[in-house]
mmCIF file of C-alpha atoms in Angstrom:
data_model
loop_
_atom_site.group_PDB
_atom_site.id
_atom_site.type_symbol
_atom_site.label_atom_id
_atom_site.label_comp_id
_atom_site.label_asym_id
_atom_site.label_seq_id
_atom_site.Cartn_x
_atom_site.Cartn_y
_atom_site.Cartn_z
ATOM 1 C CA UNK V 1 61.740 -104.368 2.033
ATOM 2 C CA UNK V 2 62.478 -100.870 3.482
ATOM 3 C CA UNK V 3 64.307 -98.586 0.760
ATOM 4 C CA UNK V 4 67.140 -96.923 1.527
ATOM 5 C CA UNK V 5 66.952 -93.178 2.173
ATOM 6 C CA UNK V 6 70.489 -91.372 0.515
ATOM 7 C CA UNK V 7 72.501 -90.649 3.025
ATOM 8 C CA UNK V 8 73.952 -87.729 4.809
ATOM 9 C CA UNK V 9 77.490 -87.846 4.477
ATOM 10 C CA UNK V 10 78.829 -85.521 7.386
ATOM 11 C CA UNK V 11 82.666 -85.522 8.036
ATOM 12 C CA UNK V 12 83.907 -85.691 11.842
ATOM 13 C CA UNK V 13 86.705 -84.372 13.572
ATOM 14 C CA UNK V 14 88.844 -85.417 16.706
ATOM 15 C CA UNK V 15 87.497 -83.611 19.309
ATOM 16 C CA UNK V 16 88.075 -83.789 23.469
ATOM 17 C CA UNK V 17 85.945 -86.977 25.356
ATOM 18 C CA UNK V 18 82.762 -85.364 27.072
ATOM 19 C CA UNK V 19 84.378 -84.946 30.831
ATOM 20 C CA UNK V 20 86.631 -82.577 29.888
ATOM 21 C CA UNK V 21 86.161 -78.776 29.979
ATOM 22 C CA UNK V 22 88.142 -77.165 26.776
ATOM 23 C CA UNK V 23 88.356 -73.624 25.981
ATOM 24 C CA UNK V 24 86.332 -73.392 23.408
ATOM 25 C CA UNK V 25 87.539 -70.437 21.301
ATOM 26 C CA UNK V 26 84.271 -68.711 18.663
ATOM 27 C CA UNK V 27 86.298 -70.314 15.732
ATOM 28 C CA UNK V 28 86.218 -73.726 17.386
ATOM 29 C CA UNK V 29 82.446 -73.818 18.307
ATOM 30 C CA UNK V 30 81.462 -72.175 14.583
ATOM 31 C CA UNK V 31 83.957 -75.151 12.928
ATOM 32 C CA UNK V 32 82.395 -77.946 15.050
ATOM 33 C CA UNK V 33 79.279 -77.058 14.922
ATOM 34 C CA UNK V 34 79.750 -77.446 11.243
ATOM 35 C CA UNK V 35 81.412 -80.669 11.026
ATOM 36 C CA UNK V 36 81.901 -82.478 14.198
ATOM 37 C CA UNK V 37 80.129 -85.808 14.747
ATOM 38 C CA UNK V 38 76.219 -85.092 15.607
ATOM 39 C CA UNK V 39 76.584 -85.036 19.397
ATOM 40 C CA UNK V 40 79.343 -82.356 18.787
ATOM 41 C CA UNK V 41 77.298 -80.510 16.456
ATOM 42 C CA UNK V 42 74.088 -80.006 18.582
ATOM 43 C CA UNK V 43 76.138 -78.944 21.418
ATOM 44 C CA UNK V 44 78.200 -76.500 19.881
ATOM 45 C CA UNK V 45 75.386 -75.288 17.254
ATOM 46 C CA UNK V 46 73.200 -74.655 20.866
ATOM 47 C CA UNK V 47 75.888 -72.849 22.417
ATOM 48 C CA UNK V 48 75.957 -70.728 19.453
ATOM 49 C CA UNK V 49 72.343 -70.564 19.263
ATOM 50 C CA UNK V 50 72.198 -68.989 23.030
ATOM 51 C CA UNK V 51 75.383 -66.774 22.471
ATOM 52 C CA UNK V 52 73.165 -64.434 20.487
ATOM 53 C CA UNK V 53 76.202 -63.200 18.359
ATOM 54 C CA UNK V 54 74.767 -65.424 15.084
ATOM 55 C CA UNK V 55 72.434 -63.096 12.790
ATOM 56 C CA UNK V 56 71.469 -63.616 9.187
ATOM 57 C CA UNK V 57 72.980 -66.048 6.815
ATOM 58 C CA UNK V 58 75.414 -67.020 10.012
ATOM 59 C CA UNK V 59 72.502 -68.131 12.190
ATOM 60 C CA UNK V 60 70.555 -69.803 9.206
ATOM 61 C CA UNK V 61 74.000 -72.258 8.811
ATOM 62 C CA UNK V 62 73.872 -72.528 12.363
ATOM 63 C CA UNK V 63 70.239 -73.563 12.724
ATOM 64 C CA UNK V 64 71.152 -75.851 9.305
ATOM 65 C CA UNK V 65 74.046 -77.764 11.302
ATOM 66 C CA UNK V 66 72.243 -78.784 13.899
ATOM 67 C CA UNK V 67 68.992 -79.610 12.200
ATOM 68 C CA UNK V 68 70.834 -82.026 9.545
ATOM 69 C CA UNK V 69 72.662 -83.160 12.903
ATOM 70 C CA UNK V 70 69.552 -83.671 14.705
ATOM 71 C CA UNK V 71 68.184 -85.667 11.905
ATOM 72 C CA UNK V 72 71.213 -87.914 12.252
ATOM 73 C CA UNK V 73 70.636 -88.985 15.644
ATOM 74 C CA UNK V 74 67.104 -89.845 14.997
ATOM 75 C CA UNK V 75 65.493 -86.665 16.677
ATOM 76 C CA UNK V 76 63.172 -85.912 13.886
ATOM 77 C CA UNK V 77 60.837 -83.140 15.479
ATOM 78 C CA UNK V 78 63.809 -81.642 16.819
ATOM 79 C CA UNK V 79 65.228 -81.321 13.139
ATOM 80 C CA UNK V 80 61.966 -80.596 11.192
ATOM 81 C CA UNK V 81 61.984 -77.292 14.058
ATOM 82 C CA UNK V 82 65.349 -76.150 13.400
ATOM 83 C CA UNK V 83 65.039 -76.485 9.213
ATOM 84 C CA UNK V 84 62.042 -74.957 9.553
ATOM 85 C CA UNK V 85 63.796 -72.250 11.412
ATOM 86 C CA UNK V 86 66.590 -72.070 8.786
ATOM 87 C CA UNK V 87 64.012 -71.767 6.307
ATOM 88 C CA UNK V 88 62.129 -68.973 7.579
ATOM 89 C CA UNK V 89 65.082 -66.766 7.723
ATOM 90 C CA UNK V 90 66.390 -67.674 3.583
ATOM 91 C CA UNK V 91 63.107 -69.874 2.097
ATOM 92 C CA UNK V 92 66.159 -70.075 -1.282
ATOM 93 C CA UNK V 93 67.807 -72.766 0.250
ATOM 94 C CA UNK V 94 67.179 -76.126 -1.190
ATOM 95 C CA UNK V 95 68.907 -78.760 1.039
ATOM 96 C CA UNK V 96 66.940 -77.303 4.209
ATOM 97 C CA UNK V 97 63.803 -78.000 2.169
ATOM 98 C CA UNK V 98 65.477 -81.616 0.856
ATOM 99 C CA UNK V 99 67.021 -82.449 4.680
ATOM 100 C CA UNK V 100 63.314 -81.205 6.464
ATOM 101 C CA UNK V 101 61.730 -83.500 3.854
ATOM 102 C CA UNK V 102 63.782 -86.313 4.814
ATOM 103 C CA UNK V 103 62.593 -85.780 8.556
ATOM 104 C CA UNK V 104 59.083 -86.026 7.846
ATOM 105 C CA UNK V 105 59.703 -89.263 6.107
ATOM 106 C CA UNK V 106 61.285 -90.814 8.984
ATOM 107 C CA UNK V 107 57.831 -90.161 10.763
ATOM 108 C CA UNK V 108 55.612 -91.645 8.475
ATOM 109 C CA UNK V 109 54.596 -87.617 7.511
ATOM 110 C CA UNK V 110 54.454 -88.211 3.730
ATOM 111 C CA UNK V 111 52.211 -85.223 2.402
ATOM 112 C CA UNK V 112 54.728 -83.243 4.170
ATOM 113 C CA UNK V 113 58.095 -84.769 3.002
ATOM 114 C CA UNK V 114 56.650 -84.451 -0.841
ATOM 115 C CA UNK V 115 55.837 -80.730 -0.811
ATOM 116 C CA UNK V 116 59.075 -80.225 0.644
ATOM 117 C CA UNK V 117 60.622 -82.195 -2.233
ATOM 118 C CA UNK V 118 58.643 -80.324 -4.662
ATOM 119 C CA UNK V 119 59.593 -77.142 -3.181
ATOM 120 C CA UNK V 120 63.604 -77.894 -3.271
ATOM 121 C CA UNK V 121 62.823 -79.541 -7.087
ATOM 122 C CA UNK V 122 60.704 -75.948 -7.969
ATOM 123 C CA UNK V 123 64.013 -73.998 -6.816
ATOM 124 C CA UNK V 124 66.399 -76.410 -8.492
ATOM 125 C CA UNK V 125 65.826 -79.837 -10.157
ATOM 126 C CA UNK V 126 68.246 -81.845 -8.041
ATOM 127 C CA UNK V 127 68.564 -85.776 -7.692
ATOM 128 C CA UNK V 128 68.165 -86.065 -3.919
ATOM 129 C CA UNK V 129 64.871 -84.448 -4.531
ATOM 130 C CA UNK V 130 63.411 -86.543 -6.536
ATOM 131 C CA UNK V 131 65.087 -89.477 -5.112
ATOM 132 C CA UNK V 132 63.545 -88.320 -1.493
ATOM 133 C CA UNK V 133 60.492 -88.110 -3.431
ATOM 134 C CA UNK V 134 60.161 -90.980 -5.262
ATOM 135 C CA UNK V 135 60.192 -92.463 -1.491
ATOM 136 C CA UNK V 136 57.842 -90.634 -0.125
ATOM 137 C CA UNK V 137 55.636 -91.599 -3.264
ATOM 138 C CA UNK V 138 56.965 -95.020 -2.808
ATOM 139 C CA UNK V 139 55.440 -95.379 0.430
ATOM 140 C CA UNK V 140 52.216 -94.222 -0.440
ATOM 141 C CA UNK V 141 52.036 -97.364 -3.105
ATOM 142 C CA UNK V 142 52.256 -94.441 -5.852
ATOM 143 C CA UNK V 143 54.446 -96.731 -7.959
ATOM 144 C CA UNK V 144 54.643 -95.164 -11.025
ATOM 145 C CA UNK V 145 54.760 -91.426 -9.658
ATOM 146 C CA UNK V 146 57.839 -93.194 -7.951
ATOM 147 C CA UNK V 147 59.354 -94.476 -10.650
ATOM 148 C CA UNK V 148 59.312 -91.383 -12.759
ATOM 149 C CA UNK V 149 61.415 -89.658 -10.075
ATOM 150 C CA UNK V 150 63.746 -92.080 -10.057
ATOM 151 C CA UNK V 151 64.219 -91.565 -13.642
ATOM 152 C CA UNK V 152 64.900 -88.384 -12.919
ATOM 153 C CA UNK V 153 67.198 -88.530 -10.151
ATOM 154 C CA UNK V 154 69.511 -91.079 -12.024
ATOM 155 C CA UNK V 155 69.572 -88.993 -15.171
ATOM 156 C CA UNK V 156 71.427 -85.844 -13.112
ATOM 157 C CA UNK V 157 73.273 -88.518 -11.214
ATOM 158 C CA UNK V 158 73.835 -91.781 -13.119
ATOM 159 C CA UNK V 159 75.345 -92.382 -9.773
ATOM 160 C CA UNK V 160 72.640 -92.737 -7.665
ATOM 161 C CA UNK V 161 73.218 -96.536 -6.720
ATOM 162 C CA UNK V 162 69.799 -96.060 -4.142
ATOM 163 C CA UNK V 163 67.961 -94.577 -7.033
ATOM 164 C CA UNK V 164 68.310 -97.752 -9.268
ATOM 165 C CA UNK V 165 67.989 -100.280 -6.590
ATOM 166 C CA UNK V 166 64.349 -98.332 -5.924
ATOM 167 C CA UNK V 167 63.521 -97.763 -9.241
ATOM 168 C CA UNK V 168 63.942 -101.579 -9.710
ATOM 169 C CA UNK V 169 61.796 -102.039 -6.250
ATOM 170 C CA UNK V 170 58.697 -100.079 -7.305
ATOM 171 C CA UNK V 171 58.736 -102.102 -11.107
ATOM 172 C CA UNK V 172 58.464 -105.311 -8.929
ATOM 173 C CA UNK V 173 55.675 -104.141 -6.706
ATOM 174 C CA UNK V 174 53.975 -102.862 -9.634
ATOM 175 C CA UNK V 175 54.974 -106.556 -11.216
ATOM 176 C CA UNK V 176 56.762 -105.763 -13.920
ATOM 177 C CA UNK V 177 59.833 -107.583 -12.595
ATOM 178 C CA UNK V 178 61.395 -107.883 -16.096
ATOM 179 C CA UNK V 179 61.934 -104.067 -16.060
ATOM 180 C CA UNK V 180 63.101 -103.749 -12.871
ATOM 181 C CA UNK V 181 65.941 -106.611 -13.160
ATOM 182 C CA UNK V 182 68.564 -104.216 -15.319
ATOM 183 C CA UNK V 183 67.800 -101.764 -12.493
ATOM 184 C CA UNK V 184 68.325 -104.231 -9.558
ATOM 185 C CA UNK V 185 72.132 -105.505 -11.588
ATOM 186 C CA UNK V 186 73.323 -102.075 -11.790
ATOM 187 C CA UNK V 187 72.224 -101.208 -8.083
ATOM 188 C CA UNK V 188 74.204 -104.384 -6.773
ATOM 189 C CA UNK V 189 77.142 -103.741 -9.355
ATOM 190 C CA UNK V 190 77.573 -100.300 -7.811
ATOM 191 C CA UNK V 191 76.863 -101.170 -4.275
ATOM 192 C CA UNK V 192 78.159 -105.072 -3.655
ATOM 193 C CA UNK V 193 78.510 -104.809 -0.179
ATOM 194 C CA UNK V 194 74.278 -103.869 -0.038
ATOM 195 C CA UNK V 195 72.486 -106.366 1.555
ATOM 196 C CA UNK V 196 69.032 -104.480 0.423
ATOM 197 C CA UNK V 197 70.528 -104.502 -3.375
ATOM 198 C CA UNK V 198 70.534 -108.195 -2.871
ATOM 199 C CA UNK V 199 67.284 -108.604 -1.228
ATOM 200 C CA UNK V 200 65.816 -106.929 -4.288
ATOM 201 C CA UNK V 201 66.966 -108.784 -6.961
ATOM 202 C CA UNK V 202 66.449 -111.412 -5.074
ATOM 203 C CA UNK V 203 63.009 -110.798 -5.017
ATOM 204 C CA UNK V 204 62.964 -109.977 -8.702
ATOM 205 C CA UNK V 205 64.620 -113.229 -9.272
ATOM 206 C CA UNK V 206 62.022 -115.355 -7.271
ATOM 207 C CA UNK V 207 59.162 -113.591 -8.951
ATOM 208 C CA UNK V 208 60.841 -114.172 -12.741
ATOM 209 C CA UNK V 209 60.848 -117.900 -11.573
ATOM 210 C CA UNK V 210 64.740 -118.365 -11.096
ATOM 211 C CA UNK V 211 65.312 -119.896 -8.226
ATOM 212 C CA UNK V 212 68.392 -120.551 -7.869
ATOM 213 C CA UNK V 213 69.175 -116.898 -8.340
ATOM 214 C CA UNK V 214 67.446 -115.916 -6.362
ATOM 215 C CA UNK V 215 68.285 -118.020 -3.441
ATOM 216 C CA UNK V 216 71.851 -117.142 -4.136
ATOM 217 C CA UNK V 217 70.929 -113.634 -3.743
ATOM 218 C CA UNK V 218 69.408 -114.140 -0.912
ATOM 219 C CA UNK V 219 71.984 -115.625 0.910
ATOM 220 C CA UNK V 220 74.010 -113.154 0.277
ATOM 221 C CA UNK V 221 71.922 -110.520 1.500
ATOM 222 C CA UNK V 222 71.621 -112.863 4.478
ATOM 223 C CA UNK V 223 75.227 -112.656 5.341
ATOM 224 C CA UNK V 224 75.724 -108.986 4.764
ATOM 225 C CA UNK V 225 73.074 -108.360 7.087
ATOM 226 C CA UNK V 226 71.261 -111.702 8.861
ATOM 227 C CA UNK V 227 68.502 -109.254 10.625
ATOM 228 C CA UNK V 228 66.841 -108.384 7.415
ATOM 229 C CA UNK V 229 63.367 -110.085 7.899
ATOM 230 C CA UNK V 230 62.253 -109.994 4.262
ATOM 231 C CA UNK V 231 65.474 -111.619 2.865
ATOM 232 C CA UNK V 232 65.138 -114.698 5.905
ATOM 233 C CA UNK V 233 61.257 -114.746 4.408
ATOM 234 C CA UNK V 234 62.130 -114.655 1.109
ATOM 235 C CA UNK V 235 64.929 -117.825 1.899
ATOM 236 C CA UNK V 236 62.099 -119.357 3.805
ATOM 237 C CA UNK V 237 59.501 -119.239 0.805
ATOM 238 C CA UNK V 238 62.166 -120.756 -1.286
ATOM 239 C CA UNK V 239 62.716 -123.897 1.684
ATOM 240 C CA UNK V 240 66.067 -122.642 2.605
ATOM 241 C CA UNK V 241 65.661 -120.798 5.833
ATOM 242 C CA UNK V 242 68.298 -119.884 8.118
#
């Protein structure tokens, strides 16, 4: 089961439909650049970019926008060049290191996402950090380096819904579902519209030998989101199939 990555949570604003022509005033493009919806943001963050009038701290937060708004749109090499870019002109920053980290995960680029993580944890211990990096570590089968950051990241944010549910992931691929059920409960207690938090303790459930638990979980995992191939295994395994 794919683990969810935390989430960028980026605010959007009204703005005019593409085929018309607004007078864009400086304040306008600096505000949407900052906190339209990502299509928005790389256009205005470009025009910006190609004004020339950005220096300094103002052109690192420009480069920032539309990297993190890059990364929402899927454009990872795109992103990973304009963080990088950010970086080089304030290397203090943590979330360019944490966001640039993220973008490398999303290609498979492991070795890279951790030393970013590391780097953003060396300037400040944060939980997105270590919850990025118990992902990356996560994906590499590094189950108990994984775990460990999770423990982290939930003790600065007791929170961290993801955090749990992954935590509770890497016990049962390490099969030590036991531990991980507490984890999986408080993920799906926190989160009860998340079809993954299902699918895991689901899975925890199957492997502890309860069934029907399991199968329960499973269907509703199933109905909060019927594409998820492991949960329509998992349903399958346990002669219920969709």
């Amino acid at each position: 089961m794919k683990r969810p990555f935390f989430t960028l949570a980026m605010a959007s604003i009204a703005v005019p439909a593409w085929g018309q022509s607004p007078a864009w005033s400086l304040h306008d493009t600096e505000v949407l650049c900052g906190s339209g919806a990502p299509e928005i943001r790389i256009k205005m963050c470009t025009s910006l970019i190609q004004s020339g009038r950005e220096s300094g701290l103002a052109l690192l937060q420009v480069y920032y926008d539309r990297g993190t708004a890059y990364l929402q749109r899927g454009f990872y090499d795109q992103s990973i060049a304009d963080l990088t870019k950010a970086i080089e002109l304030n290397p203090d920053v943590i979330y360019t290191y944490i966001y640039r980290g993220l973008a490398y995960a999303k290609k498979g680029l492991n070795d890279q996402a951790i030393a970013d993580y590391t780097k953003a944890i060396g300037l400040r211990p944060d939980s997105a950090a270590y919850s990025g990096r118990g992902q990356a570590y996560d994906s590499q089968g590094y189950y108990d380096l994984a775990i460990t950051d999770y423990t982290k990241a939930i003790k600065l944010n007791p929170g961290d819904a993801p955090a749990y549910n992954n935590r509770s992931w890497a016990y049962h691929q390490e099969d030590e579902d036991a531990q991980g059920l507490p984890d999986a409960e408080m993920a799906v207690a926190m989160a009860p519209q998340n079809a993954h938090f299902f699918g895991t303790r689901g899975a925890i459930y199957e492997n502890l030998g309860q069934r029907d638990k399991a199968m329960a979980d499973y269907w509703v995992a199933f109905g909060l989101d019927p594409a998820d191939q492991i949960v329509k295994d998992g349903l399958a395994r346990l002669g219920a199939g969709p």
